Amino acid sequence: MNTTAPPPLTAAGSARSLEQFLADTAQRDRGQGVFELESPRILEVNLDGKMNTKMGSMVAYLGNIKFKREGILDQGVGNLLKKAVSGEGMKVSYAEGNGKLYLSDTGKKIIVLKLENESIVVNGNDVLAFEPSLQHKITMMRKITGMMAGGLFNVRFDGSGLLAITSHFEPLTLRVTPGQPVVTDPNATVAWSGSLNPQFKTDVSFKTFLGRGSGESIQMLFEGDGFVVVQPYEEVYFQSGS
């Protein structure tokens, strides 16, 4: 009979009293303003009025808050085709009222940006919340819509206001300068400056169709002056044609 005692718990896995657990995970007012990061993956919105949020991102709220989905015409008639092609387009809901709203998106890291009369384009899957003062417009990767299952839409933001975006793990920002283009994997591309208009490079060969390709058959090419943000993770947006 084996009577060896189990090894003691390590510091990382040591048990906590209920009181200690509640203290360690308690909500705290950090005085950061409208957007507060309760943790790297939970955003607190101190709501007093209206806020645009990604549909399905609410995990909890306190106070008197109501939610309304963005209507199909809210983006204008010109975006009806984009919504039809992409399935739903950018799924936005409006949160209105007073209270504290908590948002998260599949445990992704949250980055809060303050735009000051600036523009940025964000992958639609990586938009978490933004103030109504920011103008937003859905843009589509037209040249490869037939090759994409989802994630074919981006959202361009212009103006001044707070914007919360998400990234799998720590993002990396690359500078784009004249004569020094940057090429990225669309599945790992989070955002880029509004001054850039990415083109698409394809490297589809017979080997690709046989499953011997590099796996990087489509790339985004950024040229000009600006920046592009990538994440160390490839979200799957592409599917083979049917």
XYZ file of N, CA, C and O in Angstrom, residues 52-233:
728
model
N -21.845 52.253 -27.228
C -21.899 51.207 -28.236
C -21.042 50.029 -27.780
O -19.879 50.223 -27.401
N -21.581 48.828 -27.833
C -20.844 47.649 -27.375
C -21.005 46.503 -28.375
O -21.982 46.456 -29.137
N -20.060 45.603 -28.365
C -20.166 44.403 -29.191
C -21.268 43.518 -28.638
O -21.320 43.253 -27.441
N -22.147 43.072 -29.503
C -23.242 42.236 -29.049
C -22.703 40.948 -28.430
O -21.796 40.310 -28.966
N -23.253 40.610 -27.271
C -22.837 39.392 -26.582
C -21.661 39.570 -25.650
O -21.218 38.602 -25.033
N -21.159 40.812 -25.512
C -19.973 41.029 -24.686
C -20.303 41.338 -23.221
O -19.413 41.344 -22.381
N -21.582 41.606 -22.914
C -21.947 41.933 -21.539
C -21.838 40.697 -20.650
O -22.378 39.642 -20.966
N -21.107 40.823 -19.534
C -21.022 39.731 -18.567
C -21.759 40.061 -17.264
O -22.134 39.152 -16.524
N -21.974 41.359 -16.988
C -22.704 41.760 -15.791
C -22.961 43.265 -15.854
O -22.310 43.994 -16.620
N -23.913 43.723 -15.056
C -24.098 45.171 -14.914
C -24.807 45.485 -13.614
O -25.505 44.643 -13.035
N -24.603 46.702 -13.160
C -25.262 47.233 -11.972
C -25.997 48.497 -12.389
O -25.469 49.304 -13.162
N -27.188 48.691 -11.877
C -27.915 49.913 -12.180
C -29.048 49.685 -13.165
O -29.490 48.550 -13.410
N -29.506 50.765 -13.758
C -30.639 50.735 -14.685
C -30.112 50.865 -16.115
O -29.864 51.971 -16.601
N -29.892 49.761 -16.775
C -29.308 49.752 -18.114
C -30.175 48.900 -19.039
O -30.594 47.803 -18.671
N -30.420 49.412 -20.223
C -31.170 48.674 -21.230
C -30.300 48.497 -22.467
O -29.441 49.324 -22.758
N -30.562 47.434 -23.220
C -29.769 47.115 -24.393
C -30.662 47.061 -25.630
O -31.788 46.574 -25.579
N -30.119 47.568 -26.720
C -30.849 47.567 -27.983
C -29.880 47.265 -29.105
O -28.809 47.854 -29.186
N -30.244 46.346 -29.966
C -29.385 45.993 -31.089
C -29.428 47.080 -32.151
O -30.476 47.688 -32.403
N -28.275 47.331 -32.773
C -28.219 48.290 -33.864
C -29.108 47.813 -34.995
O -29.019 46.670 -35.442
N -29.996 48.699 -35.466
C -30.900 48.342 -36.547
C -30.169 48.156 -37.859
O -29.091 48.710 -38.069
N -30.775 47.391 -38.754
C -30.113 47.083 -40.015
C -29.901 48.325 -40.873
O -29.013 48.373 -41.718
N -30.695 49.377 -40.636
C -30.539 50.600 -41.410
C -29.711 51.650 -40.684
O -29.478 52.730 -41.228
N -29.274 51.354 -39.472
C -28.512 52.337 -38.707
C -27.208 52.702 -39.383
O -26.688 53.795 -39.191
N -26.650 51.782 -40.153
C -25.413 52.051 -40.870
C -25.671 52.610 -42.260
O -24.743 52.886 -43.007
N -26.949 52.754 -42.623
C -27.265 53.293 -43.940
C -27.558 52.197 -44.944
O -27.136 51.054 -44.804
N -28.286 52.577 -45.981
C -28.679 51.608 -47.002
C -27.459 51.003 -47.681
O -27.450 49.835 -48.061
N -26.405 51.779 -47.824
C -25.206 51.303 -48.508
C -24.540 50.128 -47.817
O -23.738 49.431 -48.428
N -24.878 49.901 -46.556
C -24.250 48.806 -45.828
C -25.103 47.546 -45.796
O -24.698 46.544 -45.222
N -26.276 47.579 -46.420
C -27.121 46.398 -46.429
C -26.430 45.230 -47.123
O -26.471 44.093 -46.658
N -25.768 45.507 -48.250
C -25.066 44.452 -48.969
C -23.937 43.894 -48.128
O -23.712 42.688 -48.084
N -23.221 44.776 -47.427
C -22.115 44.324 -46.584
C -22.631 43.385 -45.495
O -22.026 42.374 -45.189
N -23.772 43.728 -44.906
C -24.320 42.884 -43.864
C -24.763 41.542 -44.430
O -24.605 40.506 -43.804
N -25.314 41.564 -45.643
C -25.771 40.323 -46.252
C -24.594 39.408 -46.578
O -24.643 38.210 -46.347
N -23.527 39.989 -47.100
C -22.362 39.192 -47.487
C -21.653 38.636 -46.275
O -21.190 37.500 -46.254
N -21.540 39.432 -45.213
C -20.788 39.011 -44.036
C -21.635 38.244 -43.038
O -21.158 37.855 -41.987
N -22.922 38.046 -43.348
C -23.790 37.325 -42.430
C -24.555 38.295 -41.562
O -25.752 38.418 -41.652
N -23.839 39.029 -40.761
C -24.475 39.992 -39.865
C -23.785 41.335 -39.910
O -24.301 42.319 -39.436
N -22.593 41.375 -40.452
C -21.831 42.606 -40.381
C -21.347 42.810 -38.954
O -21.198 41.865 -38.196
N -21.116 44.050 -38.572
C -20.642 44.352 -37.233
C -21.816 44.288 -36.267
O -22.748 45.082 -36.374
N -21.803 43.339 -35.342
C -22.900 43.183 -34.400
C -22.730 44.172 -33.259
O -21.932 43.954 -32.351
N -23.472 45.269 -33.318
C -23.377 46.328 -32.316
C -24.678 46.399 -31.536
O -25.764 46.277 -32.101
N -24.561 46.565 -30.235
C -25.733 46.844 -29.415
C -25.498 48.158 -28.675
O -24.356 48.546 -28.428
N -26.588 48.841 -28.367
C -26.513 50.083 -27.604
C -26.859 49.793 -26.155
O -27.861 49.149 -25.867
N -26.024 50.254 -25.257
C -26.327 50.189 -23.829
C -26.703 51.596 -23.392
O -25.945 52.541 -23.609
N -27.875 51.736 -22.806
C -28.354 53.050 -22.375
C -28.793 53.005 -20.923
O -29.379 52.016 -20.472
N -28.485 54.072 -20.186
C -28.916 54.171 -18.809
C -27.807 54.665 -17.910
O -26.875 55.353 -18.348
N -27.912 54.296 -16.652
C -26.923 54.688 -15.646
C -26.521 53.474 -14.832
O -27.375 52.711 -14.380
N -25.228 53.301 -14.670
C -24.742 52.190 -13.873
C -23.360 51.751 -14.297
O -22.640 52.479 -14.996
N -23.000 50.567 -13.889
C -21.701 49.992 -14.229
C -21.935 48.767 -15.114
O -22.671 47.859 -14.740
N -21.287 48.776 -16.263
C -21.442 47.713 -17.243
C -20.107 46.992 -17.399
O -19.066 47.638 -17.560
N -20.135 45.661 -17.359
C -18.908 44.882 -17.458
C -18.909 44.081 -18.752
O -19.859 43.336 -19.048
N -17.824 44.254 -19.531
C -17.722 43.646 -20.850
C -16.485 42.761 -20.942
O -15.447 43.058 -20.346
N -16.596 41.703 -21.727
C -15.467 40.831 -21.999
C -15.742 40.110 -23.308
O -16.887 40.042 -23.766
N -14.691 39.578 -23.930
C -14.859 38.868 -25.199
C -13.942 37.657 -25.244
O -12.754 37.762 -25.551
N -14.477 36.522 -24.878
C -13.774 35.230 -24.894
C -12.405 35.282 -24.226
O -11.466 34.620 -24.669
N -12.270 36.090 -23.210
C -11.022 36.142 -22.456
C -9.885 36.860 -23.153
O -8.730 36.775 -22.703
N -10.178 37.600 -24.210
C -9.122 38.309 -24.924
C -8.659 39.530 -24.126
O -9.402 40.101 -23.335
N -7.424 39.923 -24.357
C -6.854 41.091 -23.689
C -7.530 42.345 -24.233
O -7.783 42.468 -25.435
N -7.806 43.294 -23.349
C -8.512 44.520 -23.727
C -7.546 45.693 -23.744
O -6.762 45.883 -22.811
N -7.610 46.481 -24.801
C -6.798 47.690 -24.930
C -7.738 48.875 -25.076
O -8.631 48.866 -25.937
N -7.576 49.890 -24.243
C -8.399 51.099 -24.304
C -7.617 52.206 -25.004
O -6.504 52.548 -24.591
N -8.193 52.764 -26.049
C -7.572 53.837 -26.814
C -8.391 55.109 -26.680
O -9.624 55.063 -26.632
N -7.705 56.236 -26.644
C -8.367 57.535 -26.644
C -8.005 58.242 -27.942
O -6.871 58.688 -28.124
N -8.954 58.320 -28.849
C -8.717 58.980 -30.127
C -8.987 60.474 -29.989
O -9.977 60.886 -29.372
N -8.118 61.258 -30.553
C -8.267 62.712 -30.536
C -8.196 63.217 -31.966
O -7.122 63.471 -32.495
N -9.368 63.296 -32.592
C -9.478 63.690 -33.995
C -8.564 62.824 -34.862
O -7.822 63.319 -35.709
N -8.629 61.512 -34.630
C -7.782 60.542 -35.326
C -8.660 59.461 -35.945
O -9.864 59.380 -35.681
N -8.035 58.613 -36.748
C -8.771 57.523 -37.379
C -7.990 56.223 -37.244
O -6.758 56.216 -37.260
N -8.735 55.138 -37.105
C -8.140 53.811 -37.015
C -9.140 52.812 -37.580
O -10.358 53.007 -37.474
N -8.625 51.767 -38.202
C -9.467 50.693 -38.719
C -9.200 49.453 -37.878
O -8.047 49.092 -37.634
N -10.275 48.805 -37.422
C -10.146 47.650 -36.528
C -10.892 46.462 -37.129
O -11.998 46.617 -37.673
N -10.292 45.293 -37.042
C -11.001 44.086 -37.440
C -12.312 44.012 -36.664
O -12.334 44.210 -35.448
N -13.407 43.739 -37.360
C -14.709 43.746 -36.709
C -14.808 42.821 -35.521
O -15.540 43.087 -34.566
N -14.043 41.722 -35.527
C -14.077 40.780 -34.410
C -13.358 41.302 -33.180
O -13.510 40.742 -32.092
N -12.576 42.366 -33.351
C -11.756 42.873 -32.254
C -12.274 44.187 -31.673
O -11.589 44.833 -30.887
N -13.479 44.590 -32.043
C -14.102 45.792 -31.472
C -14.933 45.380 -30.267
O -15.792 44.505 -30.352
N -14.683 46.007 -29.113
C -15.431 45.671 -27.896
C -16.442 46.750 -27.528
O -17.600 46.455 -27.246
N -16.017 48.013 -27.502
C -16.918 49.110 -27.122
C -16.348 50.425 -27.633
O -15.132 50.565 -27.785
N -17.230 51.399 -27.864
C -16.771 52.716 -28.288
C -17.839 53.762 -28.000
O -19.042 53.464 -27.982
N -17.370 54.966 -27.735
C -18.276 56.058 -27.419
C -19.027 56.526 -28.663
O -18.491 56.497 -29.779
N -20.265 56.998 -28.497
C -21.052 57.469 -29.635
C -20.430 58.667 -30.352
O -20.790 58.953 -31.498
N -19.496 59.356 -29.691
C -18.851 60.507 -30.333
C -17.966 60.086 -31.500
O -17.609 60.911 -32.350
N -17.599 58.801 -31.558
C -16.788 58.300 -32.661
C -17.685 57.876 -33.825
O -18.650 57.133 -33.637
N -17.374 58.349 -35.007
C -18.075 57.891 -36.190
C -17.541 56.504 -36.559
O -16.336 56.286 -36.551
N -18.429 55.582 -36.881
C -17.977 54.256 -37.275
C -18.649 53.835 -38.573
O -19.817 54.119 -38.811
N -17.860 53.180 -39.385
C -18.357 52.749 -40.691
C -17.770 51.382 -41.025
O -16.569 51.165 -40.907
N -18.627 50.478 -41.448
C -18.179 49.147 -41.840
C -17.525 49.228 -43.213
O -18.053 49.831 -44.144
N -16.345 48.653 -43.320
C -15.681 48.551 -44.615
C -15.418 47.077 -44.893
O -15.277 46.280 -43.965
N -15.368 46.721 -46.156
C -15.263 45.323 -46.516
C -14.025 45.054 -47.353
O -13.602 45.887 -48.153
N -13.414 43.884 -47.133
C -12.280 43.451 -47.936
C -12.835 42.889 -49.248
O -12.976 41.683 -49.430
N -13.153 43.759 -50.164
C -13.903 43.378 -51.355
C -13.207 42.325 -52.214
O -13.842 41.465 -52.802
N -11.900 42.402 -52.317
C -11.189 41.553 -53.265
C -11.172 40.083 -52.888
O -10.906 39.237 -53.719
N -11.442 39.785 -51.602
C -11.357 38.381 -51.212
C -12.622 37.902 -50.510
O -12.606 36.917 -49.798
N -13.741 38.590 -50.761
C -14.980 38.190 -50.083
C -15.372 36.762 -50.426
O -15.954 36.059 -49.621
N -15.057 36.315 -51.624
C -15.414 34.959 -52.000
C -14.581 33.901 -51.324
O -14.893 32.717 -51.387
N -13.496 34.312 -50.649
C -12.593 33.349 -50.023
C -12.731 33.337 -48.510
O -12.008 32.635 -47.820
N -13.641 34.156 -47.988
C -13.720 34.300 -46.539
C -15.048 33.807 -46.002
O -16.096 34.028 -46.587
N -14.990 33.168 -44.836
C -16.194 32.680 -44.184
C -16.742 33.702 -43.202
O -17.921 33.760 -42.932
N -15.888 34.507 -42.635
C -16.278 35.524 -41.660
C -15.080 36.408 -41.408
O -13.988 36.139 -41.890
N -15.257 37.484 -40.657
C -14.145 38.374 -40.417
C -13.746 39.143 -41.652
O -12.665 39.711 -41.712
N -14.609 39.185 -42.672
C -14.264 39.902 -43.887
C -14.562 41.386 -43.767
O -14.317 42.136 -44.689
N -15.084 41.805 -42.646
C -15.423 43.204 -42.468
C -14.537 43.849 -41.414
O -14.063 43.205 -40.489
N -14.298 45.132 -41.611
C -13.552 45.945 -40.648
C -14.398 47.140 -40.292
O -15.368 47.455 -40.979
N -14.050 47.804 -39.221
C -14.777 49.000 -38.808
C -13.799 50.160 -38.744
O -12.776 50.079 -38.058
N -14.110 51.223 -39.469
C -13.277 52.420 -39.455
C -13.865 53.410 -38.448
O -15.069 53.704 -38.481
N -13.008 53.923 -37.569
C -13.418 54.903 -36.570
C -12.734 56.228 -36.859
O -11.528 56.267 -37.122
N -13.511 57.307 -36.794
C -12.982 58.652 -37.006
C -13.508 59.579 -35.920
O -14.660 59.452 -35.491
N -12.649 60.517 -35.493
C -13.091 61.523 -34.551
C -12.381 61.424 -33.215
O -11.229 60.991 -33.129
N -13.110 61.813 -32.174
C -12.544 61.831 -30.823
C -13.441 61.040 -29.882
O -14.668 61.170 -29.923
N -12.814 60.229 -29.036
C -13.573 59.441 -28.080
C -12.823 58.196 -27.677
O -11.724 57.917 -28.164
N -13.434 57.434 -26.773
C -12.810 56.210 -26.265
C -13.210 55.011 -27.111
O -14.361 54.884 -27.532
N -12.238 54.132 -27.310
C -12.443 52.918 -28.090
C -11.740 51.772 -27.375
O -10.564 51.880 -27.027
N -12.448 50.683 -27.145
C -11.856 49.498 -26.527
C -11.789 48.390 -27.579
O -12.809 48.029 -28.172
N -10.587 47.872 -27.805
C -10.400 46.781 -28.748
C -9.798 45.589 -28.014
O -9.353 45.716 -26.865
N -9.792 44.436 -28.665
C -9.305 43.229 -28.019
C -8.216 42.561 -28.848
O -8.114 42.760 -30.058
N -7.421 41.755 -28.172
C -6.337 41.037 -28.829
C -6.091 39.737 -28.077
O -6.170 39.701 -26.846
N -5.810 38.680 -28.818
C -5.370 37.451 -28.172
C -3.924 37.658 -27.709
O -3.018 37.827 -28.523
N -3.724 37.693 -26.422
C -2.400 37.893 -25.830
C -1.883 39.307 -26.138
O -2.650 40.185 -26.509
N -0.571 39.540 -25.961
C -0.006 40.877 -26.122
C 0.138 41.231 -27.606
O 0.752 40.480 -28.367
N -0.398 42.377 -28.031
C -0.269 42.771 -29.431
C 1.103 43.360 -29.737
O 1.847 43.745 -28.835
N 1.417 43.401 -31.013
C 2.658 44.001 -31.498
C 2.302 45.032 -32.557
O 1.535 44.744 -33.474
N 2.868 46.245 -32.433
C 2.634 47.293 -33.413
C 3.858 47.466 -34.302
O 4.976 47.621 -33.802
N 3.632 47.424 -35.601
C 4.699 47.580 -36.583
C 4.507 48.892 -37.335
O 3.397 49.225 -37.755
N 5.594 49.631 -37.503
C 5.553 50.882 -38.245
C 5.620 50.603 -39.743
O 6.373 49.749 -40.202
N 4.804 51.328 -40.482
C 4.829 51.275 -41.945
C 5.362 52.622 -42.427
O 4.819 53.671 -42.068
N 6.430 52.603 -43.191
C 7.027 53.830 -43.704
C 7.214 53.709 -45.211
O 7.280 52.594 -45.756
N 7.296 54.835 -45.908
C 7.489 54.788 -47.356
C 8.729 53.970 -47.715
O 9.807 54.174 -47.170
N 8.553 53.027 -48.607
C 9.653 52.172 -49.002
C 9.871 50.981 -48.096
O 10.697 50.116 -48.388
N 9.159 50.924 -46.961
C 9.275 49.815 -46.019
C 7.873 49.261 -45.713
O 7.308 49.501 -44.647
N 7.293 48.523 -46.656
C 5.946 47.985 -46.435
C 5.954 46.879 -45.384
O 6.996 46.310 -45.065
N 4.789 46.597 -44.856
C 4.611 45.521 -43.882
C 3.578 44.551 -44.437
O 2.521 44.963 -44.934
N 3.878 43.263 -44.354
C 2.968 42.225 -44.813
C 2.517 41.413 -43.599
O 3.339 41.002 -42.780
N 1.219 41.189 -43.481
C 0.684 40.477 -42.312
C -0.262 39.358 -42.740
O -0.776 39.335 -43.857
N -0.489 38.473 -41.818
C -1.500 37.433 -41.972
C -2.845 38.055 -41.587
O -2.981 38.586 -40.475
N -3.854 38.020 -42.454
C -5.153 38.616 -42.097
C -5.731 38.057 -40.806
O -6.394 38.773 -40.053
N -5.464 36.766 -40.526
C -6.013 36.153 -39.326
C -5.365 36.657 -38.047
O -5.879 36.429 -36.947
N -4.218 37.320 -38.166
C -3.515 37.843 -36.998
C -3.533 39.366 -36.951
O -2.959 39.957 -36.047
N -4.194 40.000 -37.905
C -4.201 41.463 -37.995
C -5.360 42.036 -37.193
O -6.518 41.698 -37.424
N -5.046 42.914 -36.248
C -6.050 43.485 -35.348
C -6.521 44.851 -35.823
O -7.724 45.134 -35.873
N -5.575 45.738 -36.175
C -5.948 47.113 -36.511
C -4.833 47.778 -37.308
O -3.700 47.288 -37.341
N -5.175 48.909 -37.935
C -4.164 49.706 -38.628
C -4.638 51.142 -38.717
O -5.810 51.456 -38.527
N -3.710 52.033 -38.975
C -4.028 53.455 -39.019
C -4.928 53.768 -40.211
O -4.831 53.139 -41.271
N -5.794 54.750 -40.018
C -6.760 55.103 -41.052
C -6.138 55.641 -42.318
O -6.802 55.729 -43.355
N -4.860 56.006 -42.259
C -4.183 56.533 -43.441
C -3.769 55.433 -44.413
O -3.363 55.724 -45.545
N -3.858 54.170 -43.979
C -3.408 53.055 -44.813
C -4.591 52.354 -45.471
O -5.672 52.236 -44.888
N -4.352 51.890 -46.679
C -5.352 51.137 -47.426
C -4.718 49.816 -47.855
O -4.049 49.741 -48.887
N -4.878 48.762 -47.067
C -4.166 47.514 -47.357
C -4.620 46.866 -48.659
O -5.789 46.949 -49.044
N -3.662 46.245 -49.320
C -3.936 45.441 -50.497
C -3.740 43.982 -50.108
O -3.157 43.664 -49.068
N -4.214 43.090 -50.973
C -4.098 41.677 -50.668
C -3.208 40.972 -51.667
O -3.338 41.154 -52.876
N -2.275 40.207 -51.118
C -1.386 39.392 -51.927
C -1.857 37.952 -51.824
O -2.174 37.477 -50.729
N -1.914 37.279 -52.943
C -2.287 35.872 -52.916
C -1.142 35.039 -53.450
O -0.421 35.439 -54.361
N -0.978 33.885 -52.845
C 0.088 32.969 -53.238
C -0.533 31.583 -53.383
O -0.169 30.637 -52.704
N -1.555 31.537 -54.246
C -2.284 30.294 -54.436
C -1.642 29.519 -55.575
O -1.555 29.991 -56.702
N -1.169 28.335 -55.289
C -0.522 27.503 -56.292
C -1.120 26.112 -56.259
O -1.959 25.783 -55.414
N -0.684 25.264 -57.172
C -1.164 23.895 -57.202
C -0.835 23.186 -55.899
O -1.626 22.400 -55.389
N 0.331 23.513 -55.311
C 0.726 22.895 -54.051
C -0.231 23.292 -52.931
O -0.521 22.517 -52.023
N -0.725 24.549 -52.972
C -1.660 24.996 -51.950
C -2.916 24.140 -51.966
O -3.417 23.713 -50.927
N -3.442 23.879 -53.165
C -4.656 23.084 -53.257
C -4.415 21.632 -52.864
O -5.328 20.935 -52.447
N -3.164 21.164 -52.993
C -2.834 19.806 -52.585
C -2.522 19.716 -51.100
O -2.210 18.653 -50.590
N -2.587 20.858 -50.420
C -2.295 20.857 -48.988
C -0.829 20.958 -48.678
O -0.410 20.702 -47.555
N -0.005 21.342 -49.664
C 1.433 21.441 -49.435
C 1.905 22.882 -49.362
O 3.093 23.152 -49.356
N 0.959 23.804 -49.366
C 1.350 25.204 -49.319
C 1.889 25.594 -47.962
O 1.859 24.819 -46.999
N 2.372 26.815 -47.871
C 2.969 27.291 -46.620
C 1.922 27.578 -45.571
O 2.236 27.769 -44.403
N 0.641 27.637 -45.980
C -0.403 28.023 -45.034
C -0.616 29.511 -45.004
O -1.490 30.017 -44.322
N 0.208 30.274 -45.724
C 0.113 31.722 -45.755
C -0.239 32.166 -47.176
O 0.421 32.986 -47.784
N -1.299 31.582 -47.751
C -1.621 31.836 -49.152
C -2.232 33.206 -49.394
O -2.283 33.672 -50.523
N -2.717 33.882 -48.342
C -3.271 35.230 -48.473
C -2.594 36.127 -47.447
O -2.502 35.773 -46.271
N -2.090 37.258 -47.906
C -1.443 38.212 -46.994
C -1.983 39.617 -47.239
O -2.450 39.931 -48.327
N -1.907 40.430 -46.196
C -2.277 41.844 -46.301
C -1.001 42.652 -46.469
O -0.045 42.493 -45.701
N -0.989 43.528 -47.464
C 0.170 44.362 -47.758
C -0.143 45.802 -47.401
O -1.072 46.396 -47.936
N 0.638 46.357 -46.464
C 0.462 47.734 -46.031
C 1.616 48.581 -46.562
O 2.784 48.296 -46.275
N 1.294 49.625 -47.315
C 2.301 50.536 -47.847
C 1.912 51.961 -47.518
O 0.729 52.305 -47.466
N 2.910 52.809 -47.300
C 2.643 54.212 -47.000
C 3.262 54.622 -45.690
O 4.386 54.251 -45.373
N 2.517 55.386 -44.902
C 3.007 55.913 -43.633
C 1.953 55.680 -42.565
O 0.863 56.260 -42.618
N 2.255 54.824 -41.613
C 1.284 54.530 -40.569
C 1.734 53.381 -39.699
O 2.925 53.180 -39.475
N 0.780 52.604 -39.207
C 1.098 51.485 -38.320
C 0.100 50.361 -38.550
O -1.004 50.576 -39.081
N 0.489 49.164 -38.146
C -0.413 48.016 -38.174
C -0.187 47.213 -36.902
O 0.942 47.059 -36.435
N -1.277 46.739 -36.298
C -1.233 46.000 -35.042
C -1.571 44.538 -35.319
O -2.592 44.236 -35.949
N -0.711 43.645 -34.841
C -0.948 42.212 -35.005
C -0.953 41.535 -33.638
O -0.437 42.072 -32.659
N -1.547 40.347 -33.596
C -1.589 39.564 -32.369
C -0.878 38.234 -32.600
O -0.823 37.744 -33.737
N -0.341 37.633 -31.552
C 0.366 36.357 -31.698
C -0.598 35.176 -31.709
O -0.452 34.206 -30.962
N -1.597 35.284 -32.570
C -2.640 34.265 -32.624
C -3.364 34.431 -33.947
O -3.618 35.559 -34.378
